[in-house]
Short mmCIF file of C-alpha atoms (C1' of nucleotides) in Angstrom, two decimals:
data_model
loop_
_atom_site.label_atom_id
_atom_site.label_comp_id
_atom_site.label_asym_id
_atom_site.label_seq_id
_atom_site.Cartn_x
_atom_site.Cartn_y
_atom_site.Cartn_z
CA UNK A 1 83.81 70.25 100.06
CA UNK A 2 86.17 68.05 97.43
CA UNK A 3 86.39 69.04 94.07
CA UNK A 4 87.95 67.47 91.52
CA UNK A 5 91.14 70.17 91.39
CA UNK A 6 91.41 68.63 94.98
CA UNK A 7 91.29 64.91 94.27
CA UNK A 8 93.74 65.73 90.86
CA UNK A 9 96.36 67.59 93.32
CA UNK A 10 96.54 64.71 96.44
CA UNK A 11 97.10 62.17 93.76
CA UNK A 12 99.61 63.96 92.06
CA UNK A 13 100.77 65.15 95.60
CA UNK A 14 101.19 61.21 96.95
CA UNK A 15 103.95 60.28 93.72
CA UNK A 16 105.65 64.09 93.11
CA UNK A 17 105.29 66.02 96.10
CA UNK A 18 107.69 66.57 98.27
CA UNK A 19 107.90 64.81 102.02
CA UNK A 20 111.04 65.29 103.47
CA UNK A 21 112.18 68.79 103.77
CA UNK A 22 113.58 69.56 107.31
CA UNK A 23 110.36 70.78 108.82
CA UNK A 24 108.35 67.28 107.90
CA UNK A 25 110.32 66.11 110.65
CA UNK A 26 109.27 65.85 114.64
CA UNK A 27 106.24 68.15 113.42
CA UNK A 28 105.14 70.81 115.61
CA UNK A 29 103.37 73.89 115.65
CA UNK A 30 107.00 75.27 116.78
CA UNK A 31 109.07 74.06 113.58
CA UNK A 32 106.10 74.40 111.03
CA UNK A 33 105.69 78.23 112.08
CA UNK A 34 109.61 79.20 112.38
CA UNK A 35 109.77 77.66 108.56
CA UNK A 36 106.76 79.33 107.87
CA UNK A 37 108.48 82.86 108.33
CA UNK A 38 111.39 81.93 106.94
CA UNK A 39 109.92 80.66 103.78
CA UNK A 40 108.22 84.21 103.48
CA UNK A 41 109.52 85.76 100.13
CA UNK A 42 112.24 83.27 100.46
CA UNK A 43 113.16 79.61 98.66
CA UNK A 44 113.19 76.64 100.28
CA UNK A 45 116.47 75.99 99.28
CA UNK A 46 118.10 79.05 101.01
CA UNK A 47 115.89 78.38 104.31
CA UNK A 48 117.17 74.95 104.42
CA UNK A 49 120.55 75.40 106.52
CA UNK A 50 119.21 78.60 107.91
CA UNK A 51 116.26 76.03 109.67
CA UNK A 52 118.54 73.38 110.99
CA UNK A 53 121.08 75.87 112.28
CA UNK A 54 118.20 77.92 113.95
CA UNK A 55 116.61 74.37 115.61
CA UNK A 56 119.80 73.34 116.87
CA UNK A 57 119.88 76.85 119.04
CA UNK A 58 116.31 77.56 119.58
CA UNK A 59 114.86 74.02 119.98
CA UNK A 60 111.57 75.23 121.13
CA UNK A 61 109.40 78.17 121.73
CA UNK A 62 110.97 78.41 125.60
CA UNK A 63 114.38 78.52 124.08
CA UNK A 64 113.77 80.97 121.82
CA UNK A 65 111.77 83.73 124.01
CA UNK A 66 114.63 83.32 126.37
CA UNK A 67 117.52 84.18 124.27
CA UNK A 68 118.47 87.66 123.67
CA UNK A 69 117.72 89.29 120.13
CA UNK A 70 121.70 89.67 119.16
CA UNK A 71 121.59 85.60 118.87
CA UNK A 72 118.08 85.60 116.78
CA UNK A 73 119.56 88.15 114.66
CA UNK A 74 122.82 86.30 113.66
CA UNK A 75 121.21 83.26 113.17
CA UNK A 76 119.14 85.42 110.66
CA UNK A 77 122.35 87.11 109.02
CA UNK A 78 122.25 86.80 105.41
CA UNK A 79 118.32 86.03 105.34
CA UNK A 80 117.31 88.97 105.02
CA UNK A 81 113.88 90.88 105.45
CA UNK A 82 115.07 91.30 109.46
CA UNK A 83 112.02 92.12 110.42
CA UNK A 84 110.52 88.42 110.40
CA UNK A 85 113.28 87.44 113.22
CA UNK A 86 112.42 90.66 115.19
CA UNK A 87 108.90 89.58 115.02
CA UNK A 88 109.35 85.75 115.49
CA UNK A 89 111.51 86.33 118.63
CA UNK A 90 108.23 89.13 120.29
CA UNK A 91 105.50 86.13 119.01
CA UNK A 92 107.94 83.37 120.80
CA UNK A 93 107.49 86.15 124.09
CA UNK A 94 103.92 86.13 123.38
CA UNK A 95 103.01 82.65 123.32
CA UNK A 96 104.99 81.86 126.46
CA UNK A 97 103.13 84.89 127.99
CA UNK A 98 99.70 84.47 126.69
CA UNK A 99 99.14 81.35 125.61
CA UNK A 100 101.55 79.43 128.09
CA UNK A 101 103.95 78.18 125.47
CA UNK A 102 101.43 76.61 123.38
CA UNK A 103 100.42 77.40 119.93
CA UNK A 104 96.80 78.24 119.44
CA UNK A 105 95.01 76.31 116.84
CA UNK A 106 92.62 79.33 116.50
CA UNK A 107 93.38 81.33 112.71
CA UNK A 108 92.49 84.50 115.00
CA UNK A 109 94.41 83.82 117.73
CA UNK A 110 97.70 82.92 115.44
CA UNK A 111 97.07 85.92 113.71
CA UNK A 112 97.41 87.65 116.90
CA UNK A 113 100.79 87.16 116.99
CA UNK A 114 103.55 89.53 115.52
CA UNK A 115 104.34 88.77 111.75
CA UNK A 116 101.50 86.26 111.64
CA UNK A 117 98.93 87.21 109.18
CA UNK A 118 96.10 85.25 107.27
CA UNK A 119 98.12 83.09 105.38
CA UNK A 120 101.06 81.85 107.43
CA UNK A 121 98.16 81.57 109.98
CA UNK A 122 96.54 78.85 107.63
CA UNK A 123 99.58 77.46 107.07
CA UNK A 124 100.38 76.61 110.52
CA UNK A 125 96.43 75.11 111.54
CA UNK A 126 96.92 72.66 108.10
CA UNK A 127 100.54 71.67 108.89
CA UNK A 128 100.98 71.65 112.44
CA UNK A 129 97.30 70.41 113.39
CA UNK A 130 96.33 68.56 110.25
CA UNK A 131 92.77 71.42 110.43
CA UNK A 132 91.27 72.70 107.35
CA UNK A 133 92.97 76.17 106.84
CA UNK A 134 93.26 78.06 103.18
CA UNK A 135 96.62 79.73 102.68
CA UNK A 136 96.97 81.80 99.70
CA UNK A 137 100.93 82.23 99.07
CA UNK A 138 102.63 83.28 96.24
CA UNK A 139 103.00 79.38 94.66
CA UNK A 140 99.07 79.65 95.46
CA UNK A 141 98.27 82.55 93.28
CA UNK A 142 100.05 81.45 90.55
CA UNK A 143 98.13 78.48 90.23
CA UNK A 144 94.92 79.78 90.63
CA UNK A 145 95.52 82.79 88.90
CA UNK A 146 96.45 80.46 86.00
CA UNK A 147 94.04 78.07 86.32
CA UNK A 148 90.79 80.40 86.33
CA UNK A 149 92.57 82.66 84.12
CA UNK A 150 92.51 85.77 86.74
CA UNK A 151 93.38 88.71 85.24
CA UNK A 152 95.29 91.51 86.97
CA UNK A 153 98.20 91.97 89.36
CA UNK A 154 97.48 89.90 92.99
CA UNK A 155 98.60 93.10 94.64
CA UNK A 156 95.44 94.69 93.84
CA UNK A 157 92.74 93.90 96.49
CA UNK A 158 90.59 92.99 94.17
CA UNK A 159 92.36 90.21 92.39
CA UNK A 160 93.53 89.17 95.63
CA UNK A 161 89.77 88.79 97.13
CA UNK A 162 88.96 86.31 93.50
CA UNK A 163 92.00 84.60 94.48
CA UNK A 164 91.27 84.04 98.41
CA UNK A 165 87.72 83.05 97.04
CA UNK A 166 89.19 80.57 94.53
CA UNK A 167 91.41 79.21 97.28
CA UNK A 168 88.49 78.32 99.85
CA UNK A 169 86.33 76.81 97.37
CA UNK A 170 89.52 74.21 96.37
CA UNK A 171 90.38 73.46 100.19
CA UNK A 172 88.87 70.11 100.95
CA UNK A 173 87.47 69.19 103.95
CA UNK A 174 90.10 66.04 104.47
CA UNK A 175 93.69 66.04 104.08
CA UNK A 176 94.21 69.44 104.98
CA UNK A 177 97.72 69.17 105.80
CA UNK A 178 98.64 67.26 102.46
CA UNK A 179 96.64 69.19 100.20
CA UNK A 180 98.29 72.06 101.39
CA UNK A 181 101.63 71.15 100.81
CA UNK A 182 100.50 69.81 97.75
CA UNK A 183 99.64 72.63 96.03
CA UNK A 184 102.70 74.59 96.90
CA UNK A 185 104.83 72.08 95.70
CA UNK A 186 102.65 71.98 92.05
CA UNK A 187 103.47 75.68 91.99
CA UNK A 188 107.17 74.90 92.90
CA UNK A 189 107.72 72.28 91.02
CA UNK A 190 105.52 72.37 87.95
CA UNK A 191 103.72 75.40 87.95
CA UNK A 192 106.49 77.43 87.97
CA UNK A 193 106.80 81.25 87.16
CA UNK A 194 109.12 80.52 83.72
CA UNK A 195 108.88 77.34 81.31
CA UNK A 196 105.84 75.81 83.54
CA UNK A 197 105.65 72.28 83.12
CA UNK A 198 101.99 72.16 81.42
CA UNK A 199 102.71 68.62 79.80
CA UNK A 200 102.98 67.10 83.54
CA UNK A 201 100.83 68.82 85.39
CA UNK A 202 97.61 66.92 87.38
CA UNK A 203 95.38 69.46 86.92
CA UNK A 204 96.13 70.93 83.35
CA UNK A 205 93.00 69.59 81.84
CA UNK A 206 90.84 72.39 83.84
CA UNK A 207 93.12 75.30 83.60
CA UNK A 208 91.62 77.86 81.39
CA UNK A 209 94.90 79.85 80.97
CA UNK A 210 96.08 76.32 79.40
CA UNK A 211 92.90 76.25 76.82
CA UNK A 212 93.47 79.07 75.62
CA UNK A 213 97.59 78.72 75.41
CA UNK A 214 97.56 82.02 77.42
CA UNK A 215 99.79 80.72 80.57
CA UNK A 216 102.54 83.41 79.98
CA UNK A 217 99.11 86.11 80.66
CA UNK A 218 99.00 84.86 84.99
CA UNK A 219 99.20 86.20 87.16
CA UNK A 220 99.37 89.60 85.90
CA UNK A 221 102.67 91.39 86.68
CA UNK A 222 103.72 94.67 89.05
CA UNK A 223 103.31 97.67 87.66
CA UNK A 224 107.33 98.43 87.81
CA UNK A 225 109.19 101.54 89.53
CA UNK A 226 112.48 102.75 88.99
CA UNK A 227 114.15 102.15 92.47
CA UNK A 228 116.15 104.83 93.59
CA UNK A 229 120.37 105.43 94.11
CA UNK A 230 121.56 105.75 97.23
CA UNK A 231 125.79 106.46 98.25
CA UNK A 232 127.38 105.59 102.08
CA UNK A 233 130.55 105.66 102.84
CA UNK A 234 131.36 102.23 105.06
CA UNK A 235 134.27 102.81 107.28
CA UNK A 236 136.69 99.79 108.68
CA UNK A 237 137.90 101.64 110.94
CA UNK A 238 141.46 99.17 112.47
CA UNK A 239 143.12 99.86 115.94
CA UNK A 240 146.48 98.95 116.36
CA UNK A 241 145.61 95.64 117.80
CA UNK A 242 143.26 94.98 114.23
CA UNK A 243 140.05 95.27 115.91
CA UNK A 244 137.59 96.73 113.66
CA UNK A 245 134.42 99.01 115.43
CA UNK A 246 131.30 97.75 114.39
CA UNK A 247 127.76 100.21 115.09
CA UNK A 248 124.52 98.73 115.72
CA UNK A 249 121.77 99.74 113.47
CA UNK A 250 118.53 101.57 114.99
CA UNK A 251 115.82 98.64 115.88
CA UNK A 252 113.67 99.38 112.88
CA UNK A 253 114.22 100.26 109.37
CA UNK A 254 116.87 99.01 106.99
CA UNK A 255 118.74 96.02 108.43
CA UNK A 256 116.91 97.15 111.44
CA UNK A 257 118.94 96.06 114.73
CA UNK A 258 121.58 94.47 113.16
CA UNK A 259 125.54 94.91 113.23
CA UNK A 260 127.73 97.29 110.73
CA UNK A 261 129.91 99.45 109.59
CA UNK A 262 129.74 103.17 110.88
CA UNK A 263 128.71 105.61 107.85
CA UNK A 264 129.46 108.63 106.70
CA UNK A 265 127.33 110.97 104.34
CA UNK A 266 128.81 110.65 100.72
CA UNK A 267 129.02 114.31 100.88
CA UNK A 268 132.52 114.10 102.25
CA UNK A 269 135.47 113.31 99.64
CA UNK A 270 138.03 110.86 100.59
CA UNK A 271 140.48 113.52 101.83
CA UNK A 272 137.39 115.15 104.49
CA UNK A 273 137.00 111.25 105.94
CA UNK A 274 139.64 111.70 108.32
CA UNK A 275 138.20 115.04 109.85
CA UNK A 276 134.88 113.39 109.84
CA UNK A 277 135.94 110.66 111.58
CA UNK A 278 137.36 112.99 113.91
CA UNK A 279 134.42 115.36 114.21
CA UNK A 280 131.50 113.20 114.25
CA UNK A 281 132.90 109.81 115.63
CA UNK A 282 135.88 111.98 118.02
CA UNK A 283 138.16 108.96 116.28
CA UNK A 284 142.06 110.27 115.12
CA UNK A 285 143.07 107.91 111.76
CA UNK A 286 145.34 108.00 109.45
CA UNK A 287 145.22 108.54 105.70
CA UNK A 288 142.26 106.29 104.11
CA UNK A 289 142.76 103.42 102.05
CA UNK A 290 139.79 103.29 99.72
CA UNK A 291 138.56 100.08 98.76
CA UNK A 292 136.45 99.11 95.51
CA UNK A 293 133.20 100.01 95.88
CA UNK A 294 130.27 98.15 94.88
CA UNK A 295 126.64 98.32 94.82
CA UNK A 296 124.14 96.87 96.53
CA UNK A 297 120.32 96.21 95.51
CA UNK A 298 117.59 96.36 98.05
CA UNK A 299 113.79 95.42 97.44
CA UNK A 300 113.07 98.80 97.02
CA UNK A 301 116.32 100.97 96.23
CA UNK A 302 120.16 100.89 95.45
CA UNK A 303 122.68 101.64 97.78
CA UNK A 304 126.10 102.29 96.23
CA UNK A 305 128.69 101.19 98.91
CA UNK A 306 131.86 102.92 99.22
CA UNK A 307 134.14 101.21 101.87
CA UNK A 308 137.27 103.21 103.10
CA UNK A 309 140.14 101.67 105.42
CA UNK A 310 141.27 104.06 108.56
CA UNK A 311 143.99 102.93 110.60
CA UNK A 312 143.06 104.43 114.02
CA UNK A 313 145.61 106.49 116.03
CA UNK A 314 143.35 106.91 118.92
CA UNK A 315 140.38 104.68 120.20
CA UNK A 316 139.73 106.78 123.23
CA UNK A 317 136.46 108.42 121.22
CA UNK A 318 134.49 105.49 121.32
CA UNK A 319 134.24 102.60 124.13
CA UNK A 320 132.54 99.31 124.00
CA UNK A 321 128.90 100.20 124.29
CA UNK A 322 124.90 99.03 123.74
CA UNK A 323 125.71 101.12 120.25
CA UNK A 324 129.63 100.57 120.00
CA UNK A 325 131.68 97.56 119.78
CA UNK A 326 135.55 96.75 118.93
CA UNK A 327 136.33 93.49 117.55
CA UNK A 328 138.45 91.14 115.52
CA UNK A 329 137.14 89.91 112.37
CA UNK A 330 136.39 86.92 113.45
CA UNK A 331 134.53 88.00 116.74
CA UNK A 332 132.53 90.79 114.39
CA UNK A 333 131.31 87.72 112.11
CA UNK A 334 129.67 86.37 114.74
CA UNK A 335 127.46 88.79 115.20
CA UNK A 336 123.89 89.41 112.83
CA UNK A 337 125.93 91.50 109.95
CA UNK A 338 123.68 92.28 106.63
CA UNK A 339 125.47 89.96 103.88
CA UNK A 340 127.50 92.77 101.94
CA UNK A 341 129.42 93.92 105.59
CA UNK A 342 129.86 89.99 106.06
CA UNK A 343 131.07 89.74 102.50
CA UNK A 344 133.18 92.85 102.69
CA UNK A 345 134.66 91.64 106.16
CA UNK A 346 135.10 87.96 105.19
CA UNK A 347 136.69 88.71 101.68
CA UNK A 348 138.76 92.48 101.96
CA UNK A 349 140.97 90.85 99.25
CA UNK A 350 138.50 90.41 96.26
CA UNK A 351 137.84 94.12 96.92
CA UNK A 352 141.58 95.41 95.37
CA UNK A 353 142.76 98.23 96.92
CA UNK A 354 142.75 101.61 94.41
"C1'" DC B 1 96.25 101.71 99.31
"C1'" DA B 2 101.22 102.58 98.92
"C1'" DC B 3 105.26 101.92 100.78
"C1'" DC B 4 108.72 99.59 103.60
"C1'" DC B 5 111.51 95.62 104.28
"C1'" DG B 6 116.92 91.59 101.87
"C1'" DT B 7 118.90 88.39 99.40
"C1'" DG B 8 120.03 85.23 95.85
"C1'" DG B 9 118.73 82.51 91.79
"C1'" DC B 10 117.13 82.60 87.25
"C1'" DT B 11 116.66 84.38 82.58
"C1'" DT C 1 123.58 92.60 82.15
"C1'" DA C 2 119.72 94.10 84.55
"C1'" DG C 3 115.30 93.01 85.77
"C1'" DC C 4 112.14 89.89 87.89
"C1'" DC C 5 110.51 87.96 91.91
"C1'" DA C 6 110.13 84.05 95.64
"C1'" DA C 7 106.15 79.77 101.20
"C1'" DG C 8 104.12 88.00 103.19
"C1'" DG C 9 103.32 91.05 106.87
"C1'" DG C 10 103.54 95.60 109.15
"C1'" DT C 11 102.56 100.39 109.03
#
DNA sequence: CACCCGTGGCT
DNA sequence: TAGCCAAGGGT
């Protein structure tokens, strides 16, 4: 099938769209699904440097079931959502293993594969192999939602089924891989979430949110919940020779397998840190310096982070471990931190000391 | 279905 | 400023 929508888009695609992002280039299955994941909940202009950086150390799928997950993780520090690199670094495993190092052009098999599901999956068949695929991704559903006026929030499964349904009836049968980039970009670039540019836009004499000047209406917005408050303590805890100890986080869950600061339950004041330190981490310190504290927004709560200075007397407690590492500054940001422990590492200055 | 999972840009 | 949310998927 064509449809007009289809034949409006490439057109518009072929003057406005956009060819040369990093992952245009030396195409393969490979590069198209590492952006993929990366571009999950994420602009292209953040992913950018994160994608050259992580093709200049993983160059192909070999390279990157081979390395260990401390490297995947750093080169993921500061991306966020952690989960994607755990997951991209088990599907790089899994296509060596089961599909010997090759990328299925199968949207079943794909989706076989950790943090693959039916979108991504269509992404990489239309991108990589140039097949008909329908991806429905958030610059999808706000295009559609718009254009057939589709009421409701695209979180509900029902709104999400008319939009999947909308989505395969506008795929056309040729030019898979441009339409597809094509109507990202319109959703990127012109059909945009604020101030959409209506009055340039290929395909804005068929979009019924347009006729009836109702635009602001789609797609329908999350029903919004507080998000809770959360307290740590974050300890920099300094030997003598101004190493700081850095703890590595359990493999799932917040900033799951990553590098940080140890914690301490916000139940302690500042003048029980040094027995704490001493009774739960077997660490001797000194007095604390307290740094500014500042707070910290996840997707789904607020974590109000207190950082305290210890100078340690004795290191003896805790050696270099899986869990347990002392380093300089410099060695620590090498490592996959979560961006406020890289901030709070890289810059102890901006936070003044009280 | 509801919740979990980061970060930064925009308004 | 504080909220919204972006090339989603897993559990």
């Amino acid at each position: 099938m064509s449809d007009r929508f289809a034949d409006q888009l490439l057109a518009w695609y072929d003057q406005h769209g956009r060819h040369n992002l990093p992952w245009h280039h030396n195409r393969n299955a490979y590069r198209v699904w590492v952006s993929e994941i990366m571009l999950q909940q994420t602009q292209v202009t953040t992913v950018i440097p994160y994608f050259k950086a992580f093709m200049a150390s993983f160059p192909d799928v070999h390279a990157l079931a081979a390395a260990p997950e401390d490297d995947v993780l750093s080169h993921w520090s500061g991306l966020g959502y952690y989960a994607r690199a755990r997951n991209l670094h088990k599907a790089a495993k899994q296509v060596v293993e089961e599909f010997g190092g090759e990328f299925p052009c199968d949207q079943e098999q794909l989706e076989s594969l950790t943090g693959i599901g039916r979108s991504t999956a269509a992404a990489i068949i239309a991108q990589a192999f140039g097949k008909r695929a329908t991806i429905l991704d958030g610059n999808v559903k706000r295009v559609l939602a718009r254009y057939h006026a589709v009421p409701g929030w695209p979180g509900q499964t029902q709104v999400l089924n008319t939009l999947w349904e909308h989505a395969e009836t506008h795929t056309p049968d040729d030019r898979a891989r441009d339409y597809t980039q094509a109507i990202m970009d319109l959703g990127a670039m012109v059909c945009t979430r604020s101030k959409p540019a209506c009055d340039s836009c290929p395909i804005s004499d068929g979009c019924a949110a347009r006729a009836h000047n109702e635009v602001k209406l789609y797609p329908g917005s999350k029903p919004k919940k507080a998000k809770p408050e959360k307290t740590t303590w974050m300890l920099i805890l300094e030997d003598g020779e101004g190493r700081i100890l850095l703890e590595r986080r359990p493999p799932s869950g917040i900033w799951g397998g990553l590098w940080s600061l140890p914690e301490l339950d916000p139940a302690y004041g500042s003048e029980e840190l040094q027995d704490a330190c001493e009774k739960e981490l077997g660490i001797t310190c000194q007095d604390p310096d307290l740094i500014s504290g500042f707070r910290h927004t996840f997707s789904h709560y607020h974590l109000h982070i207190q950082p305290a200075r210890l100078p340690v007397i004795d290191v003896s407690g805790i050696a270099d471990s899986d869990r347990h590492r002392w380093l300089h500054r410099d060695e620590a940001l090498s490592l996959g931190l979560p961006a406020p422990i890289r901030t709070l590492l890289t810059e102890p200055e901006q936070t003044a000391l009280l």
